[in-house]
Coordinates of C-alpha atoms in Angstrom, one line a residue:
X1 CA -118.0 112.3 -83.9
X2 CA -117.0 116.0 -84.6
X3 CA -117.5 118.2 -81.7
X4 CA -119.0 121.8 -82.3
X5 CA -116.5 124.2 -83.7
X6 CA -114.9 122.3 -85.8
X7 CA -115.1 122.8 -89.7
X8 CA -118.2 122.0 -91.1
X9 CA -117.5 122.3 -94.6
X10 CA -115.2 122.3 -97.2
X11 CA -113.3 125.6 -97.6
X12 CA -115.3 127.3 -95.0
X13 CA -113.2 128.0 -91.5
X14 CA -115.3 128.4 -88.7
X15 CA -113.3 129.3 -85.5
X16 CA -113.8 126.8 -82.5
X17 CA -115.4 128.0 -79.6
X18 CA -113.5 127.8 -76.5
X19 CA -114.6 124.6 -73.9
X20 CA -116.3 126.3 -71.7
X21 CA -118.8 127.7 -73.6
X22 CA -120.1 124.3 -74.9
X23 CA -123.7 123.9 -73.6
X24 CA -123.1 121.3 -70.7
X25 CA -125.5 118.6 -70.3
X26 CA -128.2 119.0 -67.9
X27 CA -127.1 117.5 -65.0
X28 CA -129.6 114.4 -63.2
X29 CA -129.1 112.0 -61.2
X30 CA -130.5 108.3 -61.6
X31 CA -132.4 106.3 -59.4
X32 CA -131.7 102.8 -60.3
X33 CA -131.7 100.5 -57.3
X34 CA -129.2 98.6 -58.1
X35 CA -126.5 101.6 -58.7
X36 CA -126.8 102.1 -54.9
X37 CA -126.1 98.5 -53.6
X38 CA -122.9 99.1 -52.0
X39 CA -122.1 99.0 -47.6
X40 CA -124.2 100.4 -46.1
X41 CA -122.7 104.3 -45.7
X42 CA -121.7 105.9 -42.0
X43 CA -124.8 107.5 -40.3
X44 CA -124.0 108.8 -37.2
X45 CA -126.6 108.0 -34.2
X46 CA -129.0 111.0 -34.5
X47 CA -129.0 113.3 -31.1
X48 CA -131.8 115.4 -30.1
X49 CA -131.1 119.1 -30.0
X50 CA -134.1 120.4 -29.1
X51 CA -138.0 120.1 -29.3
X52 CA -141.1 121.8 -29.9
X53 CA -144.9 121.9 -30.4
X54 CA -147.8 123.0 -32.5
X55 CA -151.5 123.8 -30.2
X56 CA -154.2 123.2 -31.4
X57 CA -154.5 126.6 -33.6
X58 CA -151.4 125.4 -35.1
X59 CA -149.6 127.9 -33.4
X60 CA -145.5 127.8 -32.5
X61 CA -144.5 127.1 -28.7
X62 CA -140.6 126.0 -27.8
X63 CA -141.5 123.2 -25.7
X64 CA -142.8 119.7 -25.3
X65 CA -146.6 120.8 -24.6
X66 CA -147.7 118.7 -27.2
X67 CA -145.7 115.4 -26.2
X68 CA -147.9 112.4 -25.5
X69 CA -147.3 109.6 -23.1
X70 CA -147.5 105.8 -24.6
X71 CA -150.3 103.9 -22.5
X72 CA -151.3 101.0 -24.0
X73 CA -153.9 98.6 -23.4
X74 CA -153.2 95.7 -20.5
X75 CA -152.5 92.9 -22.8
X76 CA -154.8 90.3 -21.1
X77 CA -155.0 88.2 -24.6
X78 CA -158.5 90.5 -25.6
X79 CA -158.1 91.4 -28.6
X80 CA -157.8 96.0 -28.0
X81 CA -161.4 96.7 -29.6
X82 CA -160.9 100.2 -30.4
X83 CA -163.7 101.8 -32.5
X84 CA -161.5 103.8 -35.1
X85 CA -164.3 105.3 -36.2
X86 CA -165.7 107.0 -33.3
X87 CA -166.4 110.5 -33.7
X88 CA -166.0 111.2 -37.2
X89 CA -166.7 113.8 -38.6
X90 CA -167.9 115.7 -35.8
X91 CA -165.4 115.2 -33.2
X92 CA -162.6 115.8 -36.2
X93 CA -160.5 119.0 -36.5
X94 CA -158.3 118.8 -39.4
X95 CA -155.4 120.6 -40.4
X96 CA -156.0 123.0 -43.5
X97 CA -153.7 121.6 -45.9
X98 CA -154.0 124.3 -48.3
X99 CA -151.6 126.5 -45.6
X100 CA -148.3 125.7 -47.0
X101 CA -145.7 125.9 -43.9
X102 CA -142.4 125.0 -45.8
X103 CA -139.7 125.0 -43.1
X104 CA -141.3 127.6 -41.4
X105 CA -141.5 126.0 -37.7
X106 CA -137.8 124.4 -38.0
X107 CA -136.8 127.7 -39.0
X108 CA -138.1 129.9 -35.5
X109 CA -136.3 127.1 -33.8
X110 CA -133.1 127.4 -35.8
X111 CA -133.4 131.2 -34.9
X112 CA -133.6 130.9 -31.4
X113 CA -131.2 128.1 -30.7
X114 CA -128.4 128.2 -33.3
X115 CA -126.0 130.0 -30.7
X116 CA -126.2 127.3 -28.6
X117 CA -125.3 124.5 -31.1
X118 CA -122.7 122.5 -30.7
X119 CA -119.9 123.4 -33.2
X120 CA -121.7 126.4 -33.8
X121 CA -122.1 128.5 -37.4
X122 CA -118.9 126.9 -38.8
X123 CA -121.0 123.4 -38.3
X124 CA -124.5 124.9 -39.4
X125 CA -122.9 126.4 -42.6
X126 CA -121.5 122.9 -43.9
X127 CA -125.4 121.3 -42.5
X128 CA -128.6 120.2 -44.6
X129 CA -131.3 121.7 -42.5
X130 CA -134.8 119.9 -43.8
X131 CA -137.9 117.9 -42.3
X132 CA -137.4 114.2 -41.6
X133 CA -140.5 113.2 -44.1
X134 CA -138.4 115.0 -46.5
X135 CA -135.5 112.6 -46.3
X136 CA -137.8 109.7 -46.2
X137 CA -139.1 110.3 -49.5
X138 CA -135.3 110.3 -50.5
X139 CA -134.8 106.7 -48.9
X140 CA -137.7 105.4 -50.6
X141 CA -137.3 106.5 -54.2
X142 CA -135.0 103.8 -55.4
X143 CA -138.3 101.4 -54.9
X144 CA -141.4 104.2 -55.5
X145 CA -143.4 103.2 -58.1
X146 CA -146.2 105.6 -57.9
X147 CA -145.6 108.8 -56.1
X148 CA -143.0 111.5 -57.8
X149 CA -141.5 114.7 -55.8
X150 CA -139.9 117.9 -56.2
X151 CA -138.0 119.2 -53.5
X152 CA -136.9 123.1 -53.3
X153 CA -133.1 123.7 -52.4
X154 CA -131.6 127.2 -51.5
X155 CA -128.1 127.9 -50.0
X156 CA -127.6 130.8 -47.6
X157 CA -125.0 131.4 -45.3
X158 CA -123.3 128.2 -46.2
X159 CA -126.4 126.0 -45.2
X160 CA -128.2 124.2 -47.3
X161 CA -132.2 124.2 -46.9
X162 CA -134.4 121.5 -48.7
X163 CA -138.2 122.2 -48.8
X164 CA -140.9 119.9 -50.4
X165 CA -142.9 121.4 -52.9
X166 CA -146.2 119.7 -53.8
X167 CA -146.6 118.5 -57.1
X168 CA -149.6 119.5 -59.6
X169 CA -150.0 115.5 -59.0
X170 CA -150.2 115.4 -55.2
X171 CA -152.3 118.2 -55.3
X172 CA -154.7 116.5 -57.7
X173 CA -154.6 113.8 -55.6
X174 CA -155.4 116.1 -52.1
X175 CA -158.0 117.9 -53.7
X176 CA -160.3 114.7 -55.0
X177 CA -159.2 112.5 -51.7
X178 CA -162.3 109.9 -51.2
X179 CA -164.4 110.3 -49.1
X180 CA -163.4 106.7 -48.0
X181 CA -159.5 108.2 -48.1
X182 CA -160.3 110.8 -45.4
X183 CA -161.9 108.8 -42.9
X184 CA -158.5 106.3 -42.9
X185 CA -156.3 109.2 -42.4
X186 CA -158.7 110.1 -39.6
X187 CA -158.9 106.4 -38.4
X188 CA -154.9 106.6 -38.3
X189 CA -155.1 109.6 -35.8
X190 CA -157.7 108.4 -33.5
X191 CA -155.7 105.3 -33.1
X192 CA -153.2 107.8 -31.3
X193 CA -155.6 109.0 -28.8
X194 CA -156.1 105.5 -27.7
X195 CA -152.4 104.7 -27.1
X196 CA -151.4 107.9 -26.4
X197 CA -152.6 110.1 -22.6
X198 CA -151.5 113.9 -22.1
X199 CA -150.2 113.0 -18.3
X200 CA -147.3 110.3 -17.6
X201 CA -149.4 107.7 -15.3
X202 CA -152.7 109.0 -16.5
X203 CA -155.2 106.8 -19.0
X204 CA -156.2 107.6 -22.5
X205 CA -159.4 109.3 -23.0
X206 CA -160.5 108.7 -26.6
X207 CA -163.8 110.9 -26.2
X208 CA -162.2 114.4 -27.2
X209 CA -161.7 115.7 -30.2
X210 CA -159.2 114.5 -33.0
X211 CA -156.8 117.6 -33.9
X212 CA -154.4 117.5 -36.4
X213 CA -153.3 121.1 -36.1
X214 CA -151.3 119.7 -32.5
X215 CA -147.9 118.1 -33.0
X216 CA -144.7 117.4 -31.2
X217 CA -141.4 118.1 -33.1
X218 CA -138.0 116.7 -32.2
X219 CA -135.5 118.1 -33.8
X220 CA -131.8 115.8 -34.2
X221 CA -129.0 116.1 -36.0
X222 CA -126.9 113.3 -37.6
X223 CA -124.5 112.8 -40.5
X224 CA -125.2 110.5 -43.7
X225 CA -121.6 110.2 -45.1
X226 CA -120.1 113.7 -45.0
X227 CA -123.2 115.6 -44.7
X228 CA -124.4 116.7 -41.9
X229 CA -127.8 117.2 -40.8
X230 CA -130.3 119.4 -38.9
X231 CA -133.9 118.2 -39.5
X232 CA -136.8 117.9 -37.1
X233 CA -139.7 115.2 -37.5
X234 CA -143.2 114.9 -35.3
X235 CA -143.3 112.4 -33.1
X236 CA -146.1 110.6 -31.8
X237 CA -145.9 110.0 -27.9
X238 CA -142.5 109.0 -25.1
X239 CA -142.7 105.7 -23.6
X240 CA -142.1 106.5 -19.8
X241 CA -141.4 102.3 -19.3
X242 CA -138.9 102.6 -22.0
X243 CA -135.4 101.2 -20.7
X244 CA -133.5 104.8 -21.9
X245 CA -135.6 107.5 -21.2
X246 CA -132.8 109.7 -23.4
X247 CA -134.4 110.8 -26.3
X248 CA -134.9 109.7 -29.2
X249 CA -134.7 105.9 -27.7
X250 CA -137.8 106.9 -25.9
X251 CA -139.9 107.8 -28.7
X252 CA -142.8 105.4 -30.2
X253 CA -144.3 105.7 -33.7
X254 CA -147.8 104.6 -33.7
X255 CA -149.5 103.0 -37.2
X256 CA -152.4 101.7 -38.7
X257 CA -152.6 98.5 -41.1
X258 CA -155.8 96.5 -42.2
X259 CA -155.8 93.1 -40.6
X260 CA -153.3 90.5 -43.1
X261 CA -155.3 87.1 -43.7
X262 CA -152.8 85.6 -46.6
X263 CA -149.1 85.2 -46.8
X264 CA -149.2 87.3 -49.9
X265 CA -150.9 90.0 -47.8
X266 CA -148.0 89.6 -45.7
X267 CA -145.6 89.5 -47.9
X268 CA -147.0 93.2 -49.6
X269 CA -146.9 94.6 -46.5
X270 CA -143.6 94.0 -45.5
X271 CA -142.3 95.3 -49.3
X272 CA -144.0 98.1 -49.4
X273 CA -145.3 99.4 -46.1
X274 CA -142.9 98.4 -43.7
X275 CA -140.4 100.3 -46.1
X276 CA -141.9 103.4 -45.2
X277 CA -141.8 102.6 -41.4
X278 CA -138.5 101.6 -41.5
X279 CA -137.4 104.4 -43.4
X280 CA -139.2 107.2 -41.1
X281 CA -138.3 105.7 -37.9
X282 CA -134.4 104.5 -38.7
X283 CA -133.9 108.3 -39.8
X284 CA -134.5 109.8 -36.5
X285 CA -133.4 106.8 -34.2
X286 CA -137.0 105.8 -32.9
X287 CA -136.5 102.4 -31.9
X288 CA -140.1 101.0 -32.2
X289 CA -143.0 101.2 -34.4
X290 CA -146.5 99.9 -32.8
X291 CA -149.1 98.9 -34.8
X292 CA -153.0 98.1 -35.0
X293 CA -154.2 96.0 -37.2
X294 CA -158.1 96.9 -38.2
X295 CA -160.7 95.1 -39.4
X296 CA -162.7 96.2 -42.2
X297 CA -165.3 97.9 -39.5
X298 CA -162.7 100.0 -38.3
X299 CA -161.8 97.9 -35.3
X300 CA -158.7 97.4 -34.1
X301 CA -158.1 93.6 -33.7
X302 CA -154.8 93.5 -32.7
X303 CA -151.2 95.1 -32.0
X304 CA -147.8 93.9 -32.8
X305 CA -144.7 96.2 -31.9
X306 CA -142.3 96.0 -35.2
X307 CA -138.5 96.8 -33.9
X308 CA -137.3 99.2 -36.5
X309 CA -133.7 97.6 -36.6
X310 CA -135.4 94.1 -36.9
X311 CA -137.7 95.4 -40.0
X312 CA -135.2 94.4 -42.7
X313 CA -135.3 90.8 -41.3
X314 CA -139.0 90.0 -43.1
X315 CA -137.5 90.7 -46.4
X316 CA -133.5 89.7 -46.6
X317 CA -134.8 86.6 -48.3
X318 CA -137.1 88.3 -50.5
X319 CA -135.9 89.1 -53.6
X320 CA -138.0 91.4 -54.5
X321 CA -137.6 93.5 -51.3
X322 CA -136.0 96.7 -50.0
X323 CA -132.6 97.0 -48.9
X324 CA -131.6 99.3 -46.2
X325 CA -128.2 100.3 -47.7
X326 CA -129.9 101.3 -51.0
X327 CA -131.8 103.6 -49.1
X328 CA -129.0 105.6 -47.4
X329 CA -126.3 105.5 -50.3
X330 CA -128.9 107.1 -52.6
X331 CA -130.0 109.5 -49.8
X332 CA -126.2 110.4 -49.5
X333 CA -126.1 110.5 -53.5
X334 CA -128.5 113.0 -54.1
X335 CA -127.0 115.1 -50.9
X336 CA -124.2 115.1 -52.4
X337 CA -126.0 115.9 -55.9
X338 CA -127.4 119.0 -54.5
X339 CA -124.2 120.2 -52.6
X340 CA -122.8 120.3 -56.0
X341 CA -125.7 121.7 -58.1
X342 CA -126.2 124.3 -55.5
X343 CA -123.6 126.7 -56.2
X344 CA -124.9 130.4 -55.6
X345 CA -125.5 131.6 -51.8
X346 CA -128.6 133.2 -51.9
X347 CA -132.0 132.8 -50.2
X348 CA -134.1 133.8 -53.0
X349 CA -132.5 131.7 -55.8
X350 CA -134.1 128.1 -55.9
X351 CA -132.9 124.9 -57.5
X352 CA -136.0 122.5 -58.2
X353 CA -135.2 119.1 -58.4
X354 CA -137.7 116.8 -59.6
X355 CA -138.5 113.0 -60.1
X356 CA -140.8 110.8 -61.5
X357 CA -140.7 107.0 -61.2
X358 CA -138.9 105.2 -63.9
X359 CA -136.5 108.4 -64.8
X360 CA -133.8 110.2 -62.9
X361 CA -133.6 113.4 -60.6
X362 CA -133.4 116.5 -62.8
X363 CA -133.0 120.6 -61.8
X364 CA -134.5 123.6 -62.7
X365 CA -133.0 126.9 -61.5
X366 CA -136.1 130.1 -60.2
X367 CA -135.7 132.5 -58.7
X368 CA -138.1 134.7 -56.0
X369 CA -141.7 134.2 -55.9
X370 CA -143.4 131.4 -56.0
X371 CA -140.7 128.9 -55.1
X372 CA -138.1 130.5 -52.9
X373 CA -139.2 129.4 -49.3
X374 CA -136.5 131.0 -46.8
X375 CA -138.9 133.2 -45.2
X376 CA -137.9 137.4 -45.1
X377 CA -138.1 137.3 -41.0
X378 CA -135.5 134.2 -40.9
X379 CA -133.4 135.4 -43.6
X380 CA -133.2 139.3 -42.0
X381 CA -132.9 138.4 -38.4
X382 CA -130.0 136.1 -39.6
X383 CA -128.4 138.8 -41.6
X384 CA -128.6 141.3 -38.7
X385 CA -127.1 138.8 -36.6
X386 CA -123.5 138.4 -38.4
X387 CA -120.6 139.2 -36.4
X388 CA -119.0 141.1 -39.8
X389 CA -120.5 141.8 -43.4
X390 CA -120.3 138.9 -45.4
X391 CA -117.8 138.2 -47.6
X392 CA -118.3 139.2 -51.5
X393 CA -118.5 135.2 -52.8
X394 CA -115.3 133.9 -54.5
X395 CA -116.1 132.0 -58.2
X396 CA -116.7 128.6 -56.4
X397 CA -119.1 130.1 -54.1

């Protein structure tokens, strides 16, 4: 195959171009499960650095006022009975999804706690700084069959910042939620306020109001492979009988599930949904996921505590299961992919990548307005805070 720049026609010279300006492919990166079944790749136990919480106005606080204690019911052999349903809609305060907070709240903890960090800005400019659910969508992809993403990428001062952008789908999809839809996301939180008491030694009291604004944040860092990371994740309630009362080992993560009556019922669950479990908890190091288990009246029948390192066990004989190590070499893959797409150090220049099940990852370049995320007050009081000016960027920069 001739390449470009080479004669096209008798007796007509055209001069080559030189390499470099040959249009280079656009780069993507594929998704294929079984392009990513290697070992399982190094990922350092994830540390807590810090913490903080959201009130009930959705307002910023650096500290653990939101954290919940794990109470559960005595387990007597009665099955819990807890009305799921109980004081919807009127007792039900949702959060207005239509605020978009990026990594706003990471970020006014970054700012006031980067100094103190161990390895300081040499380790914070070679770090991913992103949410938890953000990295669990990048564990799950090599099995998502319905659900695409695009997440936002920006480099500046070394770090590299990954921020979920909805897509036009997701929207769609938030917009015309069922009715039917809303009441299980609220079902899912009420749960919560059964298991969960404000006071260590205190009972639950399920007959306040259901707040979605309020949230507790851990924030950890790790390493997947050579990347490290900075990334915070809510976190449902402590256990204050837990054998470590070290964070993260004393953190619980608190689901709902409808009751399973058929070993095929089973078996879905434990390919699909205990995916995302596993997946959500393993990343921050939360040791245990509890469930409840409703009936179709919006009862909870029973509870069954789901180890997160035992989760793989219900489907290493299935082949058509999940595999943990396909997980984390394509979550290392694609951090690895953006290290290298994201060249330029600048807050306001964004690189979008995208994915829809079936196809690869793929980039776009914007810049400013709408999709640059790094917000002015982080990105100045940074700036100010330099020890010299920075350095004009070399080529590879």
């Amino acid at each position: 195959m001739e390449s470009r720049g080479t004669k096209r026609e008798a007796g007509k010279i055209e001069v080559a171009e030189p390499r470099n300006k040959l249009p280079r492919p656009a780069p993507s990166l594929p998704t294929d499960p079984t392009l990513y079944s290697g070992p399982f790749p190094f990922y350092r136990r994830p540390s807590e650095l810090g913490c903080f919480s959201l009130d009930a106005q959705r307002q910023y606080h650096g500290d653990a006022r939101a954290l919940r204690y794990y109470c559960p019911p005595p387990t007597n052999g009665q099955s819990p009975n807890f009305d799921l349903r109980d004081g919807y809609p009127d007792r039900y305060q949702p959060r207005d999804e239509e605020v978009q907070e990026r990594l706003d709240h990471l970020l006014r903890w970054l700012l006031a706690h980067r100094g103190q960090i161990e390895g300081g800005p040499g380790w914070l400019a070679g770090a991913i700084v992103t949410w938890r659910g953000h990295l669990t969508k990048l564990l799950t992809t090599p099995y998502e069959r319905q659900e695409g993403w695009q997440l936002a990428a920006s480099r500046f001062q070394g770090t590299l910042y990954l921020s979920e952008v909805e897509t036009p789908a997701a929207r769609v999809q938030r917009l015309t939620r069922p009715p039917l839809l809303r009441e299980l996301m609220y079902m899912g939180y009420k749960f919560e306020q059964y298991m969960c008491a404000d006071k260590p030694g205190v009972s639950p009291d399920p007959s306040g109001e259901v707040n979605t604004n309020m949230a507790f944040c851990s924030v950890l860092r790790s390493r997947l492979g050579n990347h490290p990371l900075l990334f915070s994740g809510e976190v449902d309630c402590t256990d204050p009988q837990a054998s470590s009362t070290q964070p993260p080992t004393c953190y619980v993560e608190l689901k709902t599930s409808k009751e399973m009556h058929s070993p095929g019922q089973w078996k879905s669950f434990y390919r699909h949904k205990l995916l995302k479990w596993w997946a959500q908890s393993f990343l921050p190091g939360v040791p245990n996921v509890v469930a409840g288990f409703r009936n179709p009246e919006g009862f909870v029948c029973s509870l069954k505590t789901f180890p997160t390192m035992e989760m793989f066990e219900y489907v290493r004989n299935d082949r058509d299961g999940w595999n943990p190590s396909v997980c984390m070499n394509f979550c290392a893959a694609f951090l690895s992919f953006a290290q290298n797409t994201v060249v330029h150090d600048d807050p306001r220049l964004v690189y979008l990548f995208s994915w829809e099940p079936g196809g690869p990852v793929t980039v776009s370049e914007h810049r400013d307005a709408p999709h640059a995320f790094l917000p002015s007050w982080y990105v100045e009081a940074v700036t100010q805070d330099l020890p010299s000016p920075p350095k004009t960027p070399s080529p590879k920069d």
